[in-house]
CSV table of N, CA and C and ligand atoms in Angstrom, one decimal:
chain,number,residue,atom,x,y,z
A,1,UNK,N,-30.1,-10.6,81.0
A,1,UNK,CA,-30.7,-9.5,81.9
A,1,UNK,C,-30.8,-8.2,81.1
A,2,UNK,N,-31.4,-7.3,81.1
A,2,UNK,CA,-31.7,-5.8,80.7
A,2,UNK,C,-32.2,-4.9,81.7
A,3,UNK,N,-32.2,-4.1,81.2
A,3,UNK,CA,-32.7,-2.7,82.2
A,3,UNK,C,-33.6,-2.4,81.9
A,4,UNK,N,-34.8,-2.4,83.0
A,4,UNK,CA,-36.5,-1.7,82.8
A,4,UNK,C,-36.3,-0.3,83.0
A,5,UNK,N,-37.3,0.2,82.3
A,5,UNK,CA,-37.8,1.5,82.8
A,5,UNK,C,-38.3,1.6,84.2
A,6,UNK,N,-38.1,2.6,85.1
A,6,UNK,CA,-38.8,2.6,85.9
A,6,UNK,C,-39.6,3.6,85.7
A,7,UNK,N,-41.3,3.6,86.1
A,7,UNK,CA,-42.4,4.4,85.9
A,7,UNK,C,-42.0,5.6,87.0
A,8,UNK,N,-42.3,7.0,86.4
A,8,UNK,CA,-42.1,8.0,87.5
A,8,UNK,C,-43.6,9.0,87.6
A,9,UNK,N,-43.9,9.4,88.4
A,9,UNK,CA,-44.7,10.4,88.5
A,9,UNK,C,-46.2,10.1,87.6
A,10,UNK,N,-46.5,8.7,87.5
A,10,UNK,CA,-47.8,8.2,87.1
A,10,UNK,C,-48.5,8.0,87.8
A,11,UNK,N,-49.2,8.4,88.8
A,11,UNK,CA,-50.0,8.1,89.8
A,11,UNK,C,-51.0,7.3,89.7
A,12,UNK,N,-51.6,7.5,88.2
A,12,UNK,CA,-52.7,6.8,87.9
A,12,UNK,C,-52.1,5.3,87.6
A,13,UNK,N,-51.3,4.8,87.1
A,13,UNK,CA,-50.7,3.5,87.1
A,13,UNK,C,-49.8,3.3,88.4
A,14,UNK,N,-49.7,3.9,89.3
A,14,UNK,CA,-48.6,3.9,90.4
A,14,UNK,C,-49.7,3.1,91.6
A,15,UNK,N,-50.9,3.3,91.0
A,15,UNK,CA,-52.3,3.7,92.1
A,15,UNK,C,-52.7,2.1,92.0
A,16,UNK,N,-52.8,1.7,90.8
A,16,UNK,CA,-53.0,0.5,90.3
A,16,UNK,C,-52.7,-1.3,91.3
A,17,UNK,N,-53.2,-2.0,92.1
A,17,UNK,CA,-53.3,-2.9,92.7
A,17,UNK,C,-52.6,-4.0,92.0
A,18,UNK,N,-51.5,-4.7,92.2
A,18,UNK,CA,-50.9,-5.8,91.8
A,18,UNK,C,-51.5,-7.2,91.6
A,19,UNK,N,-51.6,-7.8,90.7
A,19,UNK,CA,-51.9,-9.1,91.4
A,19,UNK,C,-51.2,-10.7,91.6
A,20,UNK,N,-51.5,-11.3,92.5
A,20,UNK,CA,-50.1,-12.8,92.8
A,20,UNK,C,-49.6,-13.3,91.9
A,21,UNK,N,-49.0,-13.8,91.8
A,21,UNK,CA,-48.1,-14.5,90.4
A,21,UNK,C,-48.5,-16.3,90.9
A,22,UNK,N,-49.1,-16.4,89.9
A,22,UNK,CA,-49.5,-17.8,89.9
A,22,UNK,C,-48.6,-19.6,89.9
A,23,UNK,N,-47.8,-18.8,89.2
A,23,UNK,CA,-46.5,-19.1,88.5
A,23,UNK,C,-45.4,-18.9,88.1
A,24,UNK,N,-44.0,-19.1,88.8
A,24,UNK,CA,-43.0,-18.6,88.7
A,24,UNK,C,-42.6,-19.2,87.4
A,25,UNK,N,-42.7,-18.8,86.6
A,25,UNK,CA,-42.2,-19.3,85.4
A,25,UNK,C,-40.9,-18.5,84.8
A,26,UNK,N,-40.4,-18.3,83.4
A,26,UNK,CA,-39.4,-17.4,82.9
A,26,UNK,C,-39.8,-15.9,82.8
A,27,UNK,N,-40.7,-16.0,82.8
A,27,UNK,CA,-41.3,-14.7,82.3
A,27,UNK,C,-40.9,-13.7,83.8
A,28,UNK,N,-41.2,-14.1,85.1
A,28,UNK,CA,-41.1,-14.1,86.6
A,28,UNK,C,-39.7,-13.8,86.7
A,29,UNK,N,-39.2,-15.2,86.6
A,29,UNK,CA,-37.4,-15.0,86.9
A,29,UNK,C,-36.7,-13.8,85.9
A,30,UNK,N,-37.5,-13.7,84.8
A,30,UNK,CA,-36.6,-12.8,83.9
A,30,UNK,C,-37.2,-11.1,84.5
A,31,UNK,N,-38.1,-11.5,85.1
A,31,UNK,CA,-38.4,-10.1,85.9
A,31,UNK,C,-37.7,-10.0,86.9
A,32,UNK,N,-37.2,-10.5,87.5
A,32,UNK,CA,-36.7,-11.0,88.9
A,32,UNK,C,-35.2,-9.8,88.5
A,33,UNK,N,-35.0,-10.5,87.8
A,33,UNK,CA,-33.4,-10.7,87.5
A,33,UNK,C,-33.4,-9.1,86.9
A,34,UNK,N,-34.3,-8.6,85.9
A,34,UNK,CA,-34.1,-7.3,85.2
A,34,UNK,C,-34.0,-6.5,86.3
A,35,UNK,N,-34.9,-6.6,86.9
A,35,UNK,CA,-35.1,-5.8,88.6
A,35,UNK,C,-34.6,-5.5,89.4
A,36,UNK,N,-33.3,-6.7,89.4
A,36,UNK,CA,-32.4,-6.4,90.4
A,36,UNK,C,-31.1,-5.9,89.5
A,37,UNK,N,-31.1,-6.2,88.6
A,37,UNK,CA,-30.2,-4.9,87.7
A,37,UNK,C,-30.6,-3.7,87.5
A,38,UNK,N,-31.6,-3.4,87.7
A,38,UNK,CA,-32.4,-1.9,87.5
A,38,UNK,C,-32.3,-1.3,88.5
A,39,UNK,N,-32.2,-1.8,90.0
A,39,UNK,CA,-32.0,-1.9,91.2
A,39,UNK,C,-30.3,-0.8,91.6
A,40,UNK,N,-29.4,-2.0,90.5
A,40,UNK,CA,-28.0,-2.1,91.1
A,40,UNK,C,-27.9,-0.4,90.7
A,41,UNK,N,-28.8,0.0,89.3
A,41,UNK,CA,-28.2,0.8,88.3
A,41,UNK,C,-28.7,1.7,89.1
A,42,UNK,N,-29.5,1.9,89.5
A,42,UNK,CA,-30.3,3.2,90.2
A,42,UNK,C,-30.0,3.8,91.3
A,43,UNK,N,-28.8,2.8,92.2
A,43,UNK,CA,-28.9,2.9,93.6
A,43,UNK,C,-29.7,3.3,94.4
A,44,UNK,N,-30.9,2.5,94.1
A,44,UNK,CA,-32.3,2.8,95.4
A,44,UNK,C,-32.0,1.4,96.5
A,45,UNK,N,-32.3,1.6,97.1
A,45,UNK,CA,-32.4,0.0,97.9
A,45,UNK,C,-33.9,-1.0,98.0
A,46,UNK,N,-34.5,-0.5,97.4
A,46,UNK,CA,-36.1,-1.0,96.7
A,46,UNK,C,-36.5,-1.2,95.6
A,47,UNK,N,-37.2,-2.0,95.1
A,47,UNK,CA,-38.2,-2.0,93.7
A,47,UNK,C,-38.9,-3.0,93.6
A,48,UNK,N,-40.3,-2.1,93.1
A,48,UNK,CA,-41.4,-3.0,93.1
A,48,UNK,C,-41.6,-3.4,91.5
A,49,UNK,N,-42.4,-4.1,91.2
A,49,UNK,CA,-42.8,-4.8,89.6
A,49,UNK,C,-43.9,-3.7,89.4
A,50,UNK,N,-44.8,-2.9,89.9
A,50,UNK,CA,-45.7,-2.1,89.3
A,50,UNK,C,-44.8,-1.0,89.1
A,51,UNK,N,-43.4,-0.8,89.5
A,51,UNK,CA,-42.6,0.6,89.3
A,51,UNK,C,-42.2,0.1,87.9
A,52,UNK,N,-41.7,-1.2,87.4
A,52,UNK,CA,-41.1,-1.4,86.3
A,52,UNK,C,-42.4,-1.8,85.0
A,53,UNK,N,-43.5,-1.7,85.8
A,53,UNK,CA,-44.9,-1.9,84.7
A,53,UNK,C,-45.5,-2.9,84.6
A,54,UNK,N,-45.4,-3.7,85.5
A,54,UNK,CA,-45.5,-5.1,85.9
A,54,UNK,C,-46.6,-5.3,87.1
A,55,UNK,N,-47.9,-5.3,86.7
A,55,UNK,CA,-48.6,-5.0,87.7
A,55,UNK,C,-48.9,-6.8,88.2
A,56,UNK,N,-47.2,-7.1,89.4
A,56,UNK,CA,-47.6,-8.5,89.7
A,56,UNK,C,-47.2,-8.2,91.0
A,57,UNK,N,-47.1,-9.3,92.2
A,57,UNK,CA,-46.8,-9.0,93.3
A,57,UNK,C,-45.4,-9.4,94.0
A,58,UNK,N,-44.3,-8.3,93.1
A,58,UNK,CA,-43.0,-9.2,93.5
A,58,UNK,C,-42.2,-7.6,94.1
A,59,UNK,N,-41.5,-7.9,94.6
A,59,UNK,CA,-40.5,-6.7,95.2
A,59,UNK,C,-39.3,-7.4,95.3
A,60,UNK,N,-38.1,-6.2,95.4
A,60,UNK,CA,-36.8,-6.8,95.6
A,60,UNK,C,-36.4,-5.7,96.6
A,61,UNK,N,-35.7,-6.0,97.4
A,61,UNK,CA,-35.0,-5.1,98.9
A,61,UNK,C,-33.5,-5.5,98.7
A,62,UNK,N,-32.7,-4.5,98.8
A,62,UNK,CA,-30.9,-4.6,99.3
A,62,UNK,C,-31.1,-4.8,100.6
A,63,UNK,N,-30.8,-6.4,101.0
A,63,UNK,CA,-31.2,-6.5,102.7
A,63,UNK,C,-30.0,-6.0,103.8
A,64,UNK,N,-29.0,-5.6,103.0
A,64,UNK,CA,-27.7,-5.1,103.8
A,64,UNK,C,-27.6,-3.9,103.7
A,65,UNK,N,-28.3,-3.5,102.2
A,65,UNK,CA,-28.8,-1.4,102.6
A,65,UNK,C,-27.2,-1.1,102.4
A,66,UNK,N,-26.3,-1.7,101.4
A,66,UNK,CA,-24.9,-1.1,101.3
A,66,UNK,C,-24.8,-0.5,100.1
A,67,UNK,N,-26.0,-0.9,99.1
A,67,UNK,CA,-26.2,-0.4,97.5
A,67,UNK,C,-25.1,-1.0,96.8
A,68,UNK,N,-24.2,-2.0,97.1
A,68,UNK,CA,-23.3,-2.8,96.5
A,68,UNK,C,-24.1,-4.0,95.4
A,69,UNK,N,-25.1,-4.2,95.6
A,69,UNK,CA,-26.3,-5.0,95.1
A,69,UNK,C,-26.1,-6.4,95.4
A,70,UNK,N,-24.7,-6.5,95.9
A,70,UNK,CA,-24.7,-8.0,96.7
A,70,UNK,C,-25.6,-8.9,97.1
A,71,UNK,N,-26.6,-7.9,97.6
A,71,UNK,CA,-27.7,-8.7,98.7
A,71,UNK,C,-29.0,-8.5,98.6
A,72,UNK,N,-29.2,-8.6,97.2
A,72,UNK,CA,-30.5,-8.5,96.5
A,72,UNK,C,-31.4,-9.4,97.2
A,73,UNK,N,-32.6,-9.5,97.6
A,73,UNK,CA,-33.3,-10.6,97.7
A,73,UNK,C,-34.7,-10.5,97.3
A,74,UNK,N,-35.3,-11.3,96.6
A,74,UNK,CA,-36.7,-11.5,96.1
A,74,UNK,C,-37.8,-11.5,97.2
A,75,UNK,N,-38.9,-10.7,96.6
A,75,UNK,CA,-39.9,-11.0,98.0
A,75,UNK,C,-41.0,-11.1,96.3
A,76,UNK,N,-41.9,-12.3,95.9
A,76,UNK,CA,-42.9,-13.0,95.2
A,76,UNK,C,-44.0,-13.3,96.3
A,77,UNK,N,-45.1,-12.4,95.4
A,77,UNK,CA,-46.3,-13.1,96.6
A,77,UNK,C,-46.2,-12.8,98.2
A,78,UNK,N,-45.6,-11.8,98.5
A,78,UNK,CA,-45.2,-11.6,100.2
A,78,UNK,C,-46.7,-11.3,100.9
A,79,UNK,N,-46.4,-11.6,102.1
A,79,UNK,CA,-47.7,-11.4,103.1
A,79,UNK,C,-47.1,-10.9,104.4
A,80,UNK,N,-47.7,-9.4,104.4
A,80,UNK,CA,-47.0,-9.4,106.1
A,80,UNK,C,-48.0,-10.1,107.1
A,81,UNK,N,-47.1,-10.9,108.0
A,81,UNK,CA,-47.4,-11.7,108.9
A,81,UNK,C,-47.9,-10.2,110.5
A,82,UNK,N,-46.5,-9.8,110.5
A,82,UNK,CA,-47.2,-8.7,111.8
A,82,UNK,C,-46.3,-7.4,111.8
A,83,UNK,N,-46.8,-6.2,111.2
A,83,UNK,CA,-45.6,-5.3,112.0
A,83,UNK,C,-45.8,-4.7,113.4
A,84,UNK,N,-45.1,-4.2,114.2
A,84,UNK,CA,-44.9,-3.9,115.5
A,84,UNK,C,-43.4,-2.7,115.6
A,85,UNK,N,-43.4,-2.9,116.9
A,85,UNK,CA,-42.4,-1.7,117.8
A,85,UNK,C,-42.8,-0.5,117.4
A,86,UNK,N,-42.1,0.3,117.7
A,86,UNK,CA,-42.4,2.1,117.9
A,86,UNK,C,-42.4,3.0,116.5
A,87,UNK,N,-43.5,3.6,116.6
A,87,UNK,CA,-43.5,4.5,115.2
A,87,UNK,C,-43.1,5.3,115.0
A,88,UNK,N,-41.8,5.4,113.6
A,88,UNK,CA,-41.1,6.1,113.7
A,88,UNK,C,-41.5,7.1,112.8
A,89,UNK,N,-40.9,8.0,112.6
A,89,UNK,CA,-41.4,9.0,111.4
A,89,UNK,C,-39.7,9.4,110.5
A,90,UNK,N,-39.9,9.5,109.2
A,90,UNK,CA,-38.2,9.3,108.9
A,90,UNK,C,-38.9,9.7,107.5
A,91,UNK,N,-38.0,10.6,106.5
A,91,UNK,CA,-38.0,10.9,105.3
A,91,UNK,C,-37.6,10.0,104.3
A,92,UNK,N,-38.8,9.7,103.3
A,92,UNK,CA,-38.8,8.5,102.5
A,92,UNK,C,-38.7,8.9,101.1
A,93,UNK,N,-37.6,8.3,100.0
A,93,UNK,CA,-37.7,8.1,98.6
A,93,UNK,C,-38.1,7.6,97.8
A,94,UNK,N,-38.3,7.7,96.8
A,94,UNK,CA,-39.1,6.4,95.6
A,94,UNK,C,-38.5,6.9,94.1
A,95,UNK,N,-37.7,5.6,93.9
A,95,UNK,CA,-37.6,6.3,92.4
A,95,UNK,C,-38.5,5.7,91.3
A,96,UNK,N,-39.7,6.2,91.8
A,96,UNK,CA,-40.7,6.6,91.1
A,96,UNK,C,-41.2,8.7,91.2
A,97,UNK,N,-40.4,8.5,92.5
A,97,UNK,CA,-40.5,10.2,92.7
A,97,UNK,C,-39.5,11.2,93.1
A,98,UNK,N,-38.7,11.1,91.8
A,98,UNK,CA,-37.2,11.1,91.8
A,98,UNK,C,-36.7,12.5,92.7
A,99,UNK,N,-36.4,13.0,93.1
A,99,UNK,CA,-35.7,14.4,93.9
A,99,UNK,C,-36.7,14.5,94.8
A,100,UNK,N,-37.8,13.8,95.5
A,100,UNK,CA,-38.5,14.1,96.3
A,100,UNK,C,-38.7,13.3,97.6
A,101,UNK,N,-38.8,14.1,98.9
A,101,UNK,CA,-38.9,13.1,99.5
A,101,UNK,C,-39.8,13.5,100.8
A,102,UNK,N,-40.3,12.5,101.4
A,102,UNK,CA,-42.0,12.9,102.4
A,102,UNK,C,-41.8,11.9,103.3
A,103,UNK,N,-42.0,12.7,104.8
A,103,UNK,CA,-41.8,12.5,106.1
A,103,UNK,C,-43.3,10.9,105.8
A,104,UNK,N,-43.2,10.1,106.9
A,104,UNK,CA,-43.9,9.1,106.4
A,104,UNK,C,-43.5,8.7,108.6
A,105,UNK,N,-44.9,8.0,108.8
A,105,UNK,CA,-44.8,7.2,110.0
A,105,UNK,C,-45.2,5.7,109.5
A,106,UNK,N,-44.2,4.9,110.3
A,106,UNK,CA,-44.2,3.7,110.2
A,106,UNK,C,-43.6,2.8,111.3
A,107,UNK,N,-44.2,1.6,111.3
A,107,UNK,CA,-43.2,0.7,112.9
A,107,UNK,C,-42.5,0.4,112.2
A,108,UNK,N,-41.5,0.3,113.4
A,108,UNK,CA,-40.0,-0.1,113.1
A,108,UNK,C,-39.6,-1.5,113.3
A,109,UNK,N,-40.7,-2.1,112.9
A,109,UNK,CA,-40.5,-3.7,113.0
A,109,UNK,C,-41.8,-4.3,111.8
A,110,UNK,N,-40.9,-5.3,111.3
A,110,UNK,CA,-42.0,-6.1,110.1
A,110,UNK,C,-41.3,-7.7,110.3
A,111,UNK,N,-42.5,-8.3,110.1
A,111,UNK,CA,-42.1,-10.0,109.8
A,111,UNK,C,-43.2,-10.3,108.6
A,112,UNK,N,-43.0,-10.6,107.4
A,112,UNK,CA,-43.7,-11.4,106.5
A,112,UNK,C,-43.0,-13.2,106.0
A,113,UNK,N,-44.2,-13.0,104.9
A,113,UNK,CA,-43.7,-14.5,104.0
A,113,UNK,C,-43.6,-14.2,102.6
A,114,UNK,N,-42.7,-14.9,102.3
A,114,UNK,CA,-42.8,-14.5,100.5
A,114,UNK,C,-42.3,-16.1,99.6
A,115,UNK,N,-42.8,-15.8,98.6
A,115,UNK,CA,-41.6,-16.8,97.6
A,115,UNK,C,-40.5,-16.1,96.8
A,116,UNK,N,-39.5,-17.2,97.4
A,116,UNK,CA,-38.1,-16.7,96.0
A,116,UNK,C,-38.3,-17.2,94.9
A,117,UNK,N,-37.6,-17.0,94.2
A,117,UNK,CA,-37.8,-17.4,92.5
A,117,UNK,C,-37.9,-19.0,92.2
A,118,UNK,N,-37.6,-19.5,93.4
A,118,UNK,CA,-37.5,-21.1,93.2
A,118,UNK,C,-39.2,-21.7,93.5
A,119,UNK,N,-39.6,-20.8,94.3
A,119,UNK,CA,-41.3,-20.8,94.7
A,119,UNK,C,-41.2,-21.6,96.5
A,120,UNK,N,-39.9,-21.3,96.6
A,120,UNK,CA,-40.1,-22.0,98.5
A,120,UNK,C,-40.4,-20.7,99.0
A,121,UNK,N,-41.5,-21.4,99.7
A,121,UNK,CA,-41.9,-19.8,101.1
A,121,UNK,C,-40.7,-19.5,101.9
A,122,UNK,N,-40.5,-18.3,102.2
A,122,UNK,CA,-39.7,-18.4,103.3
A,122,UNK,C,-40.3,-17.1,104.3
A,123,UNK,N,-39.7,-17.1,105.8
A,123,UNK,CA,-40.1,-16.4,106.4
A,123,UNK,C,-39.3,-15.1,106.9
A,124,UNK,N,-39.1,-13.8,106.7
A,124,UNK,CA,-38.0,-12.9,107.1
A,124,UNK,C,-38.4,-12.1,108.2
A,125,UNK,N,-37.8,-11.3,108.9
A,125,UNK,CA,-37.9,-10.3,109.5
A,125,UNK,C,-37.1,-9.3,109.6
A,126,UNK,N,-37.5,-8.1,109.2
A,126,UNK,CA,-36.8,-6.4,109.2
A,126,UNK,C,-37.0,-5.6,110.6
A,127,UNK,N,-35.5,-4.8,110.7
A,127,UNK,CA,-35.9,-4.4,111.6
A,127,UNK,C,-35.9,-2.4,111.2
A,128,UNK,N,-36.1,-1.5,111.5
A,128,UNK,CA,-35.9,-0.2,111.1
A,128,UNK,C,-35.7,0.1,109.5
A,129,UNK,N,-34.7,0.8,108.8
A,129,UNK,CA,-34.5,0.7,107.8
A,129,UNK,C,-35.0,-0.2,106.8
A,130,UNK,N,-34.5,-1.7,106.6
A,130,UNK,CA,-35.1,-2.4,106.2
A,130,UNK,C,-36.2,-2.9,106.4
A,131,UNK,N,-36.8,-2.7,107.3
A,131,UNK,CA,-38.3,-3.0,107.6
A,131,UNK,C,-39.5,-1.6,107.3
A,132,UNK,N,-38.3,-1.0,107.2
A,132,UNK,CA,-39.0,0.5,106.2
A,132,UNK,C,-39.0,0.0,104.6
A,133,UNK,N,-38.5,-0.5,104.3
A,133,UNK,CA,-38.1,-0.4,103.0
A,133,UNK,C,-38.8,-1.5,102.7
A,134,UNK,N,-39.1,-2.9,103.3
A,134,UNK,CA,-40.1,-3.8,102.8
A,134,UNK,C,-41.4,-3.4,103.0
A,135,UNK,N,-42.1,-2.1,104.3
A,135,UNK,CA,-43.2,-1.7,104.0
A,135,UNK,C,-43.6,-1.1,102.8
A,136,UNK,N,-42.3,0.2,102.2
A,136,UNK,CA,-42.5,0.9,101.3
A,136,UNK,C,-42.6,0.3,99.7
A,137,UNK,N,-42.3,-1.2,99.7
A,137,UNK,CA,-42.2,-2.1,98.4
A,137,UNK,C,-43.2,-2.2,98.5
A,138,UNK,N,-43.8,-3.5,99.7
A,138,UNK,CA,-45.1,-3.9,100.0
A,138,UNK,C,-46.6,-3.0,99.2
A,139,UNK,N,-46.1,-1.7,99.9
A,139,UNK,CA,-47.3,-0.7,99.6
A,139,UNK,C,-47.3,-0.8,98.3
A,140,UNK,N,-46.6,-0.6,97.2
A,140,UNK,CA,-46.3,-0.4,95.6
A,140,UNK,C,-47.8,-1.3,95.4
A,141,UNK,N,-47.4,-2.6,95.8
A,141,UNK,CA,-48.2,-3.7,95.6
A,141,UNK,C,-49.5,-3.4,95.7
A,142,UNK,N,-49.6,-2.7,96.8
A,142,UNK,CA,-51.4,-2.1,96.7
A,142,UNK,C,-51.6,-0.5,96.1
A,143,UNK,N,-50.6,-0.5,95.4
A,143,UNK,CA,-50.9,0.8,95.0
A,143,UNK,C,-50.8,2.0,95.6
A,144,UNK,N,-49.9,2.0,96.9
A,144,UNK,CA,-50.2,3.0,97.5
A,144,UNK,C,-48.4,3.3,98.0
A,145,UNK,N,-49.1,4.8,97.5
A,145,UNK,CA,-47.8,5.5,97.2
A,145,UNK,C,-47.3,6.5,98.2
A,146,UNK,N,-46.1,7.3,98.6
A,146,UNK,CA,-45.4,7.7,99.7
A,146,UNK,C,-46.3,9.4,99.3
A,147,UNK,N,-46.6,10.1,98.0
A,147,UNK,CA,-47.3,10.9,98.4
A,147,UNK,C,-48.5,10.6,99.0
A,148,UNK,N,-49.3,9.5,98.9
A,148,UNK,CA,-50.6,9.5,98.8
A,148,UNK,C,-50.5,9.8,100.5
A,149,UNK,N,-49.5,8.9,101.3
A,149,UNK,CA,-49.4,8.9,102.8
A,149,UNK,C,-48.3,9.3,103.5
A,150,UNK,N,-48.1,10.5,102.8
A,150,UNK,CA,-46.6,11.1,103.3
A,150,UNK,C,-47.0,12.5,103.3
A,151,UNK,N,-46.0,13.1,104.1
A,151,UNK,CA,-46.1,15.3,103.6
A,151,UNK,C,-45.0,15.1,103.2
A,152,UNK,N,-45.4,15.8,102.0
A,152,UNK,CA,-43.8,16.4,101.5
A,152,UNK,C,-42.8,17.1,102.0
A,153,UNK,N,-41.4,17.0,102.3
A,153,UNK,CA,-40.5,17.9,102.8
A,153,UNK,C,-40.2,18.7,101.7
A,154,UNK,N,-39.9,20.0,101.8
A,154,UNK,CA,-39.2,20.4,100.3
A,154,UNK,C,-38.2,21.2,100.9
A,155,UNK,N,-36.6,20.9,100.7
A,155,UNK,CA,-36.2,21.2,101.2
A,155,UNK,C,-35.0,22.5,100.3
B,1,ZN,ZN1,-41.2,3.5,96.0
């Protein structure tokens, strides 16, 4: 494993659309795996593959939100299936946009599909927080970033 860079303050590559991974091959798992070390090192509880330069469609989420990095889990290829419940509004980070952070509305419920690194689908569901934080990966994937759909707080 190694530690990626993560991209900060490039909008023009931040902007950039992902595309599916055809094949989980080594190249994939050794992204997987850098990712979630880059992850541990950063203490963010997100990261996407276009933050590390990787313009594919994989995210990784801390699904217990403890930043212990225990509970790393792979989202390859994800599809949200439905988000729902009440929209919340809550101040969001990106370390891609390091000391800053922008009020953002989002529902407080997400259910998608993804592949793990073994390539089985599986089905999850988030609820608040982590259902924040799979929207906010998710978006990376299409390019779309917490300034582009957020106000900045500056506090
Ligand atoms: Zn981000």
């Amino acid at each position: 494993m190694a530690l990626r860079e993560i991209i900060t303050n490039d909008d023009e590559f931040l902007s950039k659309k992902s595309r599916p991974v055809d094949n989980i091959d080594k190249r994939i798992i050794d992204l997987v795996d850098d990712m979630k070390q880059t992850l541990i090192k950063s203490g963010g509880v997100g990261l996407a593959a276009p933050q590390v330069g990787v313009l594919r469609r994989v995210f990784i989420i801390d699904i217990d939100a403890e930043g212990d990095g225990g509970s790393l889990k792979e989202f390859i290829n994800p599809e949200i299936i439905k988000k729902k419940g009440r929209n919340d509004k809550y101040l969001e980070g990106c370390l891609s946009y390091p000391g800053r952070s922008f009020k953002i509305i989002r529902p407080n419920k997400v259910k998608l599909r993804a592949q793990n690194v073994k390539g089985e689908w599986f089905e999850f569901e988030g609820e608040d927080f982590i259902a924040r934080a799979i929207m906010h990966e998710n978006d990376h994937l299409d390019g779309i970033t917490i300034p582009q759909i957020g106000t900045e707080v500056f506090e």
